Amino acid sequence: MSRKVFFALIIVGCLLTSAASITRKHRSPQALKPAVTTAPQTIPFELVTRHIVLKVSINNSRPLSFVLDTGDKYAVVDLDRARQLGLTLQGEVKTRGAGPETRTGAFVRDASFTIAGLPGFSQPVHLALPIARMAPRFGHDFDGIIGSDFIQQFVVEVDYQARVIRLHDKDKFNYSGPGEIISAKLNSAGHPIIEAEVTPLGSDPIKGKFVVDIGSGAALSLYSPFVAERKLLYPNLKTIKSIGAGGAGGQIQGQVGRVAELKIGTFKISKPITLFSEDKAGAFASSELLGNIGAQIINKFRVFLDYNNERMILEPTSAFGEPFDRAFSGLSLQAEGKDYRTFRVSEVLENSPATDAGLQKNDIITAIDGRPASHLSLTQVNDIFERTNPYTLTVQRGESTLKIKLTPRKLI
C-alpha cells in the first residue's frame, strides 16, 4: 500500500476480504462500550503517506499507531505486537487483501482498544495479522487497523485539512451543510460501496460500483477483470509500470496512467492518476466491483461517514480543484531503522529520472540538497520527489559515497 501511491504503496486497502465470514463465528463476547462524552469529539490524527494514523491502546498498553481504514471491518493488531503485549491468541485465520498472497494470523480474545482523546470508549480487538512488515514502506510504526466496526458507532467526520476526525452522535446527527449526500452501503466485508462513473480516455462513461477506501494511499484503482473486459490497457495509452505498490497480500501488479474523469454524484474529478490492475488474485482482481477510490481523491473533501443511514456526505474543500500533476522520480523507497530515517532504494523504474541519474537498488539516500535524510520522514521525502525540481542526493552505495543529480518529471 499508495503512495506514496504507486512509487510507495497502497497499504491497507480492502485488507480483510477473506476473514470477514470466518470471524463472525468467533466474535469476542466483549460488549461494545460507547463513548460517554457528548459528541462531537475531536480526535487529532497524523497523516502518514496519506493514511490516517490514530493513537490507540490495547488493554491499557503504551500508545500504538493504528490506521483508520474504510477498507477494513474488524479491529486488527499486528501479530508480533499482540505477542509482545501478551494477548490471548487462538486458532488460525487466513486473510487476503490487496495483492495475491494469503496471510495467516490468529483470533484475539479478551482484548479491547481505546483511543486517546475519547474517554469512556472501548471496543474488542478481533484479529492478529502479520501487518507490521509493511511498516518500512509506511515509514512509521504500523501496529494495527480499525475499520467499520468502529465507524458504525458514530457519524465519523474526516477533516484532512485540519488533521482531525470528529465523532458525532449517530442518533442525534442532523446534517445541514453544503455537502452532497452519496448513497453508501456496506458489503458483507463491511466496506462502503458507492455508485460512481469512470470515463476512460477516448471512451464513453462507465457506471458501476466502487469501494471507498481511505486506507489506500492511491487515487483511483481499477480492478483487473474490469480492465481486461473493457480493454482499458490499449497499446497507445500512456502508462508506466507500477512499482512499490503493495497491500496486505503483497506486491500489486499493474500499470499507472490516467482516466479522463471520475464522477461521484455531481462531483467531477479530472484526469486522476489511475492504477490499471493486472493482479490475478486478491482484492484488486475482484469482479464484483469496478475499482477502489482511495485517499488521494477522498482527501479533496471533508467527509462524513454515516453508515447507519447508508450514506456518505462530501463537502469539497479548497483542495478539490487541485490537479493531479505530480512528478515521478522512478524510485520506490523503504524506511529502515528504529526511527525509519534510513531511506533505501527498493526498486527503480526503467526509463525514469532515477535510471537517468544512475540510481540503483539498495542505494541509501543520506541527504537531499545537503539536508540530512535523518531529519526527514518518508512522507516528507516522497512529497519532495513529487516536485519537478532538481535535487542533489548524497547516496551511500556499499563503501562509496556519491553525489547524484535527480530531477523528477511528469511521466503520465
PDB file of N, CA, C and O in Angstrom, residues 159 231 252 319-320:
ATOM      1  N   ASP A 159     -11.693  15.272   8.538  1.00  0.00           N
ATOM      2  CA  ASP A 159     -11.255  16.594   8.094  1.00  0.00           C
ATOM      3  C   ASP A 159      -9.755  16.523   7.829  1.00  0.00           C
ATOM      4  O   ASP A 159      -8.933  16.691   8.728  1.00  0.00           O
ATOM      5  N   LYS A 231     -10.791  -3.647 -22.097  1.00  0.00           N
ATOM      6  CA  LYS A 231      -9.547  -3.411 -22.851  1.00  0.00           C
ATOM      7  C   LYS A 231      -8.995  -2.002 -22.598  1.00  0.00           C
ATOM      8  O   LYS A 231      -8.650  -1.259 -23.519  1.00  0.00           O
ATOM      9  N   ILE A 252       1.466  -5.462  -5.641  1.00  0.00           N
ATOM     10  CA  ILE A 252       0.387  -5.275  -6.605  1.00  0.00           C
ATOM     11  C   ILE A 252       1.002  -5.087  -7.988  1.00  0.00           C
ATOM     12  O   ILE A 252       1.967  -4.345  -8.153  1.00  0.00           O
ATOM     13  N   ALA A 319      -8.897  22.058  -1.699  1.00  0.00           N
ATOM     14  CA  ALA A 319      -8.043  21.129  -2.445  1.00  0.00           C
ATOM     15  C   ALA A 319      -8.777  20.480  -3.613  1.00  0.00           C
ATOM     16  O   ALA A 319      -8.145  19.812  -4.436  1.00  0.00           O
ATOM     17  N   PHE A 320     -10.088  20.672  -3.700  1.00  0.00           N
ATOM     18  CA  PHE A 320     -10.864  19.935  -4.701  1.00  0.00           C
ATOM     19  C   PHE A 320     -10.385  20.201  -6.124  1.00  0.00           C
ATOM     20  O   PHE A 320     -10.278  19.294  -6.938  1.00  0.00           O
TER      21      PHE A 320
END
